[in-house]
Amino acid sequence: MERIPILKMGRFLLVTVQVDMHDRLAMTLQDDLTGRIVKDRAHGVLIDISSLEIVDSFIGRMIGNIASMARVLDAETVVVGMRPAVAITLVELGLSLPGVRTALNVDRGVELLKGCIEERAQGNGHVAG
Amino acid sequence: MATLRDEIYPIRSSDDIVKVRQITREWALMQTFSLVDQTKIVTAASELARNTLEHGHGGEVRIQALQEGSRRGLRLTFVDQGPGIPDLAKALQDGFTTGNGMGLGLSGSKRLVNDFDIHSETGKGTTVMIARWK
């Protein structure tokens, strides 16, 4: 069965979505990723969507779900690499991805995650937002 | 108005949704749509194809490449013989959903295109037509 690979990068997990996501694949990713967060004790998840030519409400909901599930499992999620045309379309569609942090690329995403984790450590483990 | 190309594709599985997206992208490129216009019509096509599959229990999409004067456009007509939509006005509201989505399928798609038309009859099915012009 086709799967989206999940790479471990230090304390973080990196998911690079490189195929046109069909609905089943999106659901499998949700399951795989939550499993890996626990197994690898990840503090953060980076989802690279730079290859995605569209994000519709189904994929948007899947990204939102992953971020919510990760938060419950004590990990932060950052979506990186959204194409400008995708961003324009998402907003017109009415999808603003509430609760999902975004960064322009993987490097900036890593910086953002590190910042989030430091902030949480200083705040005695209180999860922000 | 001249029809440059006219084809029908089935929507029977989640793989067909991906296929509708790919075909819509190809045709939008053929019509020399800008990248943003391509993305909008492909996203709308994806939303409506999923509606056809999930709410209409499958159906088909007719895709037409059109030319009117110097204007070029794409028209997509999604047809199902599903249960129909009892309250269309309500279904067109943002956030209204009967499924497990976010209720943006119809209202969101409408915002992504220039022309939008919907007909639905309880027990007979639903037809949604969208068009985007460059």
mmCIF file of N, CA, C and O in Angstrom, chain B residues 57-131:
data_model
loop_
_atom_site.group_PDB
_atom_site.id
_atom_site.type_symbol
_atom_site.label_atom_id
_atom_site.label_comp_id
_atom_site.label_asym_id
_atom_site.label_seq_id
_atom_site.Cartn_x
_atom_site.Cartn_y
_atom_site.Cartn_z
ATOM 1 N N HIS B 57 -23.349 9.617 -4.049
ATOM 2 C CA HIS B 57 -23.029 8.196 -4.227
ATOM 3 C C HIS B 57 -22.431 7.909 -5.601
ATOM 4 O O HIS B 57 -22.688 6.869 -6.205
ATOM 5 N N GLY B 58 -21.648 8.855 -6.107
ATOM 6 C CA GLY B 58 -20.977 8.666 -7.391
ATOM 7 C C GLY B 58 -21.764 9.260 -8.539
ATOM 8 O O GLY B 58 -22.967 9.537 -8.400
ATOM 9 N N GLY B 59 -21.077 9.484 -9.646
ATOM 10 C CA GLY B 59 -21.726 10.089 -10.808
ATOM 11 C C GLY B 59 -20.680 10.357 -11.856
ATOM 12 O O GLY B 59 -19.762 9.547 -12.038
ATOM 13 N N GLU B 60 -20.798 11.501 -12.519
ATOM 14 C CA GLU B 60 -19.820 11.818 -13.564
ATOM 15 C C GLU B 60 -19.636 13.320 -13.683
ATOM 16 O O GLU B 60 -20.425 14.102 -13.140
ATOM 17 N N VAL B 61 -18.556 13.677 -14.364
ATOM 18 C CA VAL B 61 -18.315 15.095 -14.637
ATOM 19 C C VAL B 61 -18.137 15.277 -16.137
ATOM 20 O O VAL B 61 -17.445 14.496 -16.798
ATOM 21 N N ARG B 62 -18.798 16.297 -16.667
ATOM 22 C CA ARG B 62 -18.611 16.670 -18.062
ATOM 23 C C ARG B 62 -17.715 17.900 -18.061
ATOM 24 O O ARG B 62 -17.973 18.862 -17.341
ATOM 25 N N ILE B 63 -16.645 17.845 -18.827
ATOM 26 C CA ILE B 63 -15.723 18.978 -18.869
ATOM 27 C C ILE B 63 -15.666 19.528 -20.289
ATOM 28 O O ILE B 63 -15.535 18.783 -21.262
ATOM 29 N N GLN B 64 -15.816 20.850 -20.374
ATOM 30 C CA GLN B 64 -15.874 21.498 -21.685
ATOM 31 C C GLN B 64 -14.887 22.670 -21.738
ATOM 32 O O GLN B 64 -14.862 23.507 -20.827
ATOM 33 N N ALA B 65 -14.096 22.693 -22.794
ATOM 34 C CA ALA B 65 -13.219 23.837 -23.042
ATOM 35 C C ALA B 65 -13.962 24.762 -23.997
ATOM 36 O O ALA B 65 -14.388 24.343 -25.073
ATOM 37 N N LEU B 66 -14.152 26.017 -23.567
ATOM 38 C CA LEU B 66 -15.005 26.935 -24.324
ATOM 39 C C LEU B 66 -14.234 28.152 -24.829
ATOM 40 O O LEU B 66 -13.228 28.550 -24.257
ATOM 41 N N GLN B 67 -14.762 28.714 -25.892
ATOM 42 C CA GLN B 67 -14.224 29.982 -26.375
ATOM 43 C C GLN B 67 -15.383 30.883 -26.774
ATOM 44 O O GLN B 67 -16.294 30.481 -27.492
ATOM 45 N N GLU B 68 -15.340 32.124 -26.256
ATOM 46 C CA GLU B 68 -16.378 33.096 -26.603
ATOM 47 C C GLU B 68 -15.655 34.388 -26.964
ATOM 48 O O GLU B 68 -15.141 35.077 -26.080
ATOM 49 N N GLY B 69 -15.591 34.679 -28.238
ATOM 50 C CA GLY B 69 -14.768 35.813 -28.678
ATOM 51 C C GLY B 69 -13.320 35.513 -28.347
ATOM 52 O O GLY B 69 -12.810 34.452 -28.694
ATOM 53 N N SER B 70 -12.701 36.436 -27.620
ATOM 54 C CA SER B 70 -11.307 36.199 -27.247
ATOM 55 C C SER B 70 -11.203 35.546 -25.861
ATOM 56 O O SER B 70 -10.120 35.262 -25.382
ATOM 57 N N ARG B 71 -12.378 35.321 -25.230
ATOM 58 C CA ARG B 71 -12.378 34.725 -23.889
ATOM 59 C C ARG B 71 -12.307 33.210 -23.967
ATOM 60 O O ARG B 71 -13.020 32.587 -24.754
ATOM 61 N N ARG B 72 -11.458 32.627 -23.145
ATOM 62 C CA ARG B 72 -11.402 31.171 -23.087
ATOM 63 C C ARG B 72 -11.784 30.723 -21.688
ATOM 64 O O ARG B 72 -11.450 31.379 -20.704
ATOM 65 N N GLY B 73 -12.498 29.630 -21.631
ATOM 66 C CA GLY B 73 -12.962 29.184 -20.328
ATOM 67 C C GLY B 73 -13.078 27.677 -20.218
ATOM 68 O O GLY B 73 -12.895 26.944 -21.197
ATOM 69 N N LEU B 74 -13.336 27.254 -18.989
ATOM 70 C CA LEU B 74 -13.568 25.838 -18.709
ATOM 71 C C LEU B 74 -14.894 25.729 -17.983
ATOM 72 O O LEU B 74 -15.164 26.494 -17.061
ATOM 73 N N ARG B 75 -15.718 24.765 -18.421
ATOM 74 C CA ARG B 75 -16.981 24.527 -17.715
ATOM 75 C C ARG B 75 -16.990 23.074 -17.250
ATOM 76 O O ARG B 75 -16.688 22.164 -18.022
ATOM 77 N N LEU B 76 -17.338 22.878 -16.002
ATOM 78 C CA LEU B 76 -17.435 21.531 -15.459
ATOM 79 C C LEU B 76 -18.846 21.311 -14.931
ATOM 80 O O LEU B 76 -19.364 22.151 -14.191
ATOM 81 N N THR B 77 -19.461 20.210 -15.323
ATOM 82 C CA THR B 77 -20.814 19.900 -14.859
ATOM 83 C C THR B 77 -20.793 18.546 -14.147
ATOM 84 O O THR B 77 -20.488 17.522 -14.751
ATOM 85 N N PHE B 78 -21.079 18.587 -12.856
ATOM 86 C CA PHE B 78 -21.075 17.371 -12.025
ATOM 87 C C PHE B 78 -22.503 16.867 -11.890
ATOM 88 O O PHE B 78 -23.388 17.621 -11.482
ATOM 89 N N VAL B 79 -22.712 15.600 -12.238
ATOM 90 C CA VAL B 79 -24.066 15.040 -12.218
ATOM 91 C C VAL B 79 -24.084 13.769 -11.375
ATOM 92 O O VAL B 79 -23.234 12.888 -11.546
ATOM 93 N N ASP B 80 -25.034 13.698 -10.451
ATOM 94 C CA ASP B 80 -25.239 12.438 -9.722
ATOM 95 C C ASP B 80 -26.720 12.113 -9.654
ATOM 96 O O ASP B 80 -27.559 12.983 -9.894
ATOM 97 N N GLN B 81 -27.020 10.846 -9.381
ATOM 98 C CA GLN B 81 -28.420 10.418 -9.209
ATOM 99 C C GLN B 81 -28.656 10.051 -7.749
ATOM 100 O O GLN B 81 -29.373 9.110 -7.437
ATOM 101 N N GLY B 82 -28.018 10.797 -6.866
ATOM 102 C CA GLY B 82 -28.101 10.524 -5.433
ATOM 103 C C GLY B 82 -29.384 11.051 -4.811
ATOM 104 O O GLY B 82 -30.356 11.332 -5.521
ATOM 105 N N PRO B 83 -29.375 11.199 -3.488
ATOM 106 C CA PRO B 83 -30.599 11.578 -2.766
ATOM 107 C C PRO B 83 -31.045 13.027 -2.986
ATOM 108 O O PRO B 83 -32.167 13.389 -2.627
ATOM 109 N N GLY B 84 -30.181 13.868 -3.572
ATOM 110 C CA GLY B 84 -30.552 15.267 -3.766
ATOM 111 C C GLY B 84 -30.360 16.078 -2.498
ATOM 112 O O GLY B 84 -30.081 15.530 -1.431
ATOM 113 N N ILE B 85 -30.486 17.387 -2.640
ATOM 114 C CA ILE B 85 -30.297 18.286 -1.486
ATOM 115 C C ILE B 85 -31.647 18.914 -1.149
ATOM 116 O O ILE B 85 -32.193 19.665 -1.948
ATOM 117 N N PRO B 86 -32.220 18.594 0.021
ATOM 118 C CA PRO B 86 -33.560 19.095 0.355
ATOM 119 C C PRO B 86 -33.602 20.624 0.498
ATOM 120 O O PRO B 86 -34.550 21.254 0.049
ATOM 121 N N ASP B 87 -32.597 21.217 1.115
ATOM 122 C CA ASP B 87 -32.610 22.662 1.329
ATOM 123 C C ASP B 87 -31.361 23.293 0.724
ATOM 124 O O ASP B 87 -30.310 23.373 1.358
ATOM 125 N N LEU B 88 -31.494 23.734 -0.527
ATOM 126 C CA LEU B 88 -30.335 24.261 -1.256
ATOM 127 C C LEU B 88 -29.746 25.502 -0.614
ATOM 128 O O LEU B 88 -28.527 25.636 -0.521
ATOM 129 N N ALA B 89 -30.625 26.409 -0.169
ATOM 130 C CA ALA B 89 -30.137 27.663 0.425
ATOM 131 C C ALA B 89 -29.234 27.365 1.616
ATOM 132 O O ALA B 89 -28.182 27.974 1.790
ATOM 133 N N LYS B 90 -29.654 26.390 2.401
ATOM 134 C CA LYS B 90 -28.895 26.007 3.585
ATOM 135 C C LYS B 90 -27.562 25.354 3.178
ATOM 136 O O LYS B 90 -26.514 25.625 3.766
ATOM 137 N N ALA B 91 -27.629 24.511 2.141
ATOM 138 C CA ALA B 91 -26.426 23.795 1.686
ATOM 139 C C ALA B 91 -25.373 24.753 1.143
ATOM 140 O O ALA B 91 -24.188 24.445 1.123
ATOM 141 N N LEU B 92 -25.833 25.939 0.705
ATOM 142 C CA LEU B 92 -24.900 26.905 0.135
ATOM 143 C C LEU B 92 -24.280 27.820 1.195
ATOM 144 O O LEU B 92 -23.457 28.660 0.886
ATOM 145 N N GLN B 93 -24.709 27.637 2.452
ATOM 146 C CA GLN B 93 -24.137 28.464 3.525
ATOM 147 C C GLN B 93 -22.781 27.910 3.943
ATOM 148 O O GLN B 93 -22.592 26.711 4.002
ATOM 149 N N ASP B 94 -21.863 28.827 4.272
ATOM 150 C CA ASP B 94 -20.571 28.422 4.813
ATOM 151 C C ASP B 94 -20.777 27.646 6.096
ATOM 152 O O ASP B 94 -21.563 28.042 6.945
ATOM 153 N N GLY B 95 -20.078 26.541 6.214
ATOM 154 C CA GLY B 95 -20.099 25.809 7.478
ATOM 155 C C GLY B 95 -21.242 24.820 7.612
ATOM 156 O O GLY B 95 -21.305 24.067 8.567
ATOM 157 N N PHE B 96 -22.168 24.797 6.619
ATOM 158 C CA PHE B 96 -23.243 23.824 6.706
ATOM 159 C C PHE B 96 -22.749 22.488 6.173
ATOM 160 O O PHE B 96 -22.214 22.397 5.077
ATOM 161 N N THR B 97 -22.878 21.447 6.968
ATOM 162 C CA THR B 97 -22.427 20.141 6.521
ATOM 163 C C THR B 97 -23.328 19.034 7.051
ATOM 164 O O THR B 97 -23.842 19.114 8.158
ATOM 165 N N THR B 98 -23.531 18.038 6.197
ATOM 166 C CA THR B 98 -24.244 16.846 6.653
ATOM 167 C C THR B 98 -23.246 15.709 6.777
ATOM 168 O O THR B 98 -23.482 14.709 7.414
ATOM 169 N N GLY B 99 -22.094 15.869 6.121
ATOM 170 C CA GLY B 99 -21.065 14.830 6.161
ATOM 171 C C GLY B 99 -20.058 15.133 7.251
ATOM 172 O O GLY B 99 -20.379 15.799 8.234
ATOM 173 N N ASN B 100 -18.835 14.669 7.053
ATOM 174 C CA ASN B 100 -17.824 14.906 8.076
ATOM 175 C C ASN B 100 -16.823 15.970 7.633
ATOM 176 O O ASN B 100 -15.734 16.080 8.159
ATOM 177 N N GLY B 101 -17.199 16.757 6.650
ATOM 178 C CA GLY B 101 -16.317 17.818 6.166
ATOM 179 C C GLY B 101 -16.515 19.097 6.941
ATOM 180 O O GLY B 101 -17.098 19.092 8.028
ATOM 181 N N MET B 102 -16.038 20.190 6.369
ATOM 182 C CA MET B 102 -16.175 21.459 7.075
ATOM 183 C C MET B 102 -17.274 22.305 6.479
ATOM 184 O O MET B 102 -17.441 23.460 6.845
ATOM 185 N N GLY B 103 -18.009 21.732 5.543
ATOM 186 C CA GLY B 103 -19.113 22.475 4.957
ATOM 187 C C GLY B 103 -18.685 23.615 4.057
ATOM 188 O O GLY B 103 -19.372 24.617 3.938
ATOM 189 N N LEU B 104 -17.516 23.458 3.424
ATOM 190 C CA LEU B 104 -17.045 24.520 2.533
ATOM 191 C C LEU B 104 -17.169 24.118 1.066
ATOM 192 O O LEU B 104 -16.908 24.920 0.184
ATOM 193 N N GLY B 105 -17.551 22.876 0.820
ATOM 194 C CA GLY B 105 -17.563 22.347 -0.545
ATOM 195 C C GLY B 105 -18.317 23.229 -1.520
ATOM 196 O O GLY B 105 -17.737 23.736 -2.477
ATOM 197 N N LEU B 106 -19.604 23.455 -1.285
ATOM 198 C CA LEU B 106 -20.424 24.221 -2.230
ATOM 199 C C LEU B 106 -20.139 25.713 -2.159
ATOM 200 O O LEU B 106 -19.859 26.352 -3.164
ATOM 201 N N SER B 107 -20.200 26.262 -0.936
ATOM 202 C CA SER B 107 -20.030 27.711 -0.789
ATOM 203 C C SER B 107 -18.628 28.133 -1.203
ATOM 204 O O SER B 107 -18.442 29.152 -1.867
ATOM 205 N N GLY B 108 -17.621 27.331 -0.827
ATOM 206 C CA GLY B 108 -16.233 27.651 -1.166
ATOM 207 C C GLY B 108 -15.995 27.565 -2.664
ATOM 208 O O GLY B 108 -15.375 28.452 -3.255
ATOM 209 N N SER B 109 -16.509 26.514 -3.305
ATOM 210 C CA SER B 109 -16.319 26.349 -4.743
ATOM 211 C C SER B 109 -16.926 27.522 -5.503
ATOM 212 O O SER B 109 -16.367 28.002 -6.489
ATOM 213 N N LYS B 110 -18.071 27.973 -5.024
ATOM 214 C CA LYS B 110 -18.767 29.077 -5.674
ATOM 215 C C LYS B 110 -17.879 30.325 -5.719
ATOM 216 O O LYS B 110 -17.874 31.056 -6.704
ATOM 217 N N ARG B 111 -17.125 30.534 -4.650
ATOM 218 C CA ARG B 111 -16.243 31.705 -4.597
ATOM 219 C C ARG B 111 -15.033 31.573 -5.525
ATOM 220 O O ARG B 111 -14.382 32.559 -5.837
ATOM 221 N N LEU B 112 -14.714 30.345 -5.920
ATOM 222 C CA LEU B 112 -13.502 30.123 -6.725
ATOM 223 C C LEU B 112 -13.750 30.214 -8.232
ATOM 224 O O LEU B 112 -12.823 30.095 -9.010
ATOM 225 N N VAL B 113 -15.008 30.370 -8.619
ATOM 226 C CA VAL B 113 -15.324 30.366 -10.059
ATOM 227 C C VAL B 113 -16.123 31.609 -10.460
ATOM 228 O O VAL B 113 -16.556 32.377 -9.601
ATOM 229 N N ASN B 114 -16.303 31.804 -11.760
ATOM 230 C CA ASN B 114 -17.074 32.954 -12.247
ATOM 231 C C ASN B 114 -18.561 32.626 -12.366
ATOM 232 O O ASN B 114 -19.408 33.452 -12.057
ATOM 233 N N ASP B 115 -18.873 31.415 -12.867
ATOM 234 C CA ASP B 115 -20.277 31.009 -13.012
ATOM 235 C C ASP B 115 -20.537 29.807 -12.124
ATOM 236 O O ASP B 115 -19.692 28.906 -12.023
ATOM 237 N N PHE B 116 -21.704 29.807 -11.488
ATOM 238 C CA PHE B 116 -22.082 28.699 -10.606
ATOM 239 C C PHE B 116 -23.572 28.474 -10.720
ATOM 240 O O PHE B 116 -24.357 29.412 -10.637
ATOM 241 N N ASP B 117 -23.956 27.229 -10.936
ATOM 242 C CA ASP B 117 -25.372 26.922 -11.056
ATOM 243 C C ASP B 117 -25.636 25.545 -10.459
ATOM 244 O O ASP B 117 -24.855 24.624 -10.661
ATOM 245 N N ILE B 118 -26.719 25.437 -9.693
ATOM 246 C CA ILE B 118 -26.997 24.140 -9.065
ATOM 247 C C ILE B 118 -28.482 23.807 -9.183
ATOM 248 O O ILE B 118 -29.340 24.679 -9.042
ATOM 249 N N HIS B 119 -28.740 22.542 -9.513
ATOM 250 C CA HIS B 119 -30.121 22.048 -9.541
ATOM 251 C C HIS B 119 -30.155 20.764 -8.738
ATOM 252 O O HIS B 119 -29.265 19.932 -8.877
ATOM 253 N N SER B 120 -31.153 20.621 -7.911
ATOM 254 C CA SER B 120 -31.234 19.401 -7.127
ATOM 255 C C SER B 120 -32.683 19.027 -6.903
ATOM 256 O O SER B 120 -33.539 19.888 -6.699
ATOM 257 N N GLU B 121 -32.941 17.738 -6.994
ATOM 258 C CA GLU B 121 -34.302 17.264 -6.782
ATOM 259 C C GLU B 121 -34.228 16.091 -5.812
ATOM 260 O O GLU B 121 -33.482 15.132 -6.062
ATOM 261 N N THR B 122 -34.991 16.183 -4.721
ATOM 262 C CA THR B 122 -34.965 15.129 -3.713
ATOM 263 C C THR B 122 -35.316 13.780 -4.333
ATOM 264 O O THR B 122 -36.328 13.662 -5.031
ATOM 265 N N GLY B 123 -34.447 12.811 -4.113
ATOM 266 C CA GLY B 123 -34.684 11.468 -4.630
ATOM 267 C C GLY B 123 -34.212 11.257 -6.062
ATOM 268 O O GLY B 123 -34.211 10.133 -6.559
ATOM 269 N N LYS B 124 -33.835 12.342 -6.745
ATOM 270 C CA LYS B 124 -33.448 12.195 -8.151
ATOM 271 C C LYS B 124 -31.984 12.504 -8.414
ATOM 272 O O LYS B 124 -31.361 11.925 -9.300
ATOM 273 N N GLY B 125 -31.444 13.469 -7.659
ATOM 274 C CA GLY B 125 -30.033 13.771 -7.847
ATOM 275 C C GLY B 125 -29.728 15.252 -7.927
ATOM 276 O O GLY B 125 -30.620 16.102 -7.798
ATOM 277 N N THR B 126 -28.449 15.525 -8.149
ATOM 278 C CA THR B 126 -27.961 16.906 -8.120
ATOM 279 C C THR B 126 -27.050 17.154 -9.324
ATOM 280 O O THR B 126 -26.286 16.291 -9.719
ATOM 281 N N THR B 127 -27.180 18.355 -9.890
ATOM 282 C CA THR B 127 -26.292 18.787 -10.965
ATOM 283 C C THR B 127 -25.677 20.127 -10.563
ATOM 284 O O THR B 127 -26.404 21.052 -10.195
ATOM 285 N N VAL B 128 -24.358 20.191 -10.595
ATOM 286 C CA VAL B 128 -23.673 21.449 -10.279
ATOM 287 C C VAL B 128 -22.820 21.836 -11.481
ATOM 288 O O VAL B 128 -22.029 21.044 -11.968
ATOM 289 N N MET B 129 -23.018 23.063 -11.960
ATOM 290 C CA MET B 129 -22.224 23.550 -13.086
ATOM 291 C C MET B 129 -21.352 24.705 -12.608
ATOM 292 O O MET B 129 -21.831 25.624 -11.937
ATOM 293 N N ILE B 130 -20.064 24.641 -12.937
ATOM 294 C CA ILE B 130 -19.172 25.770 -12.654
ATOM 295 C C ILE B 130 -18.415 26.131 -13.925
ATOM 296 O O ILE B 130 -18.200 25.294 -14.791
ATOM 297 N N ALA B 131 -18.040 27.392 -14.034
ATOM 298 C CA ALA B 131 -17.191 27.803 -15.151
ATOM 299 C C ALA B 131 -16.228 28.876 -14.665
ATOM 300 O O ALA B 131 -16.564 29.680 -13.800
#
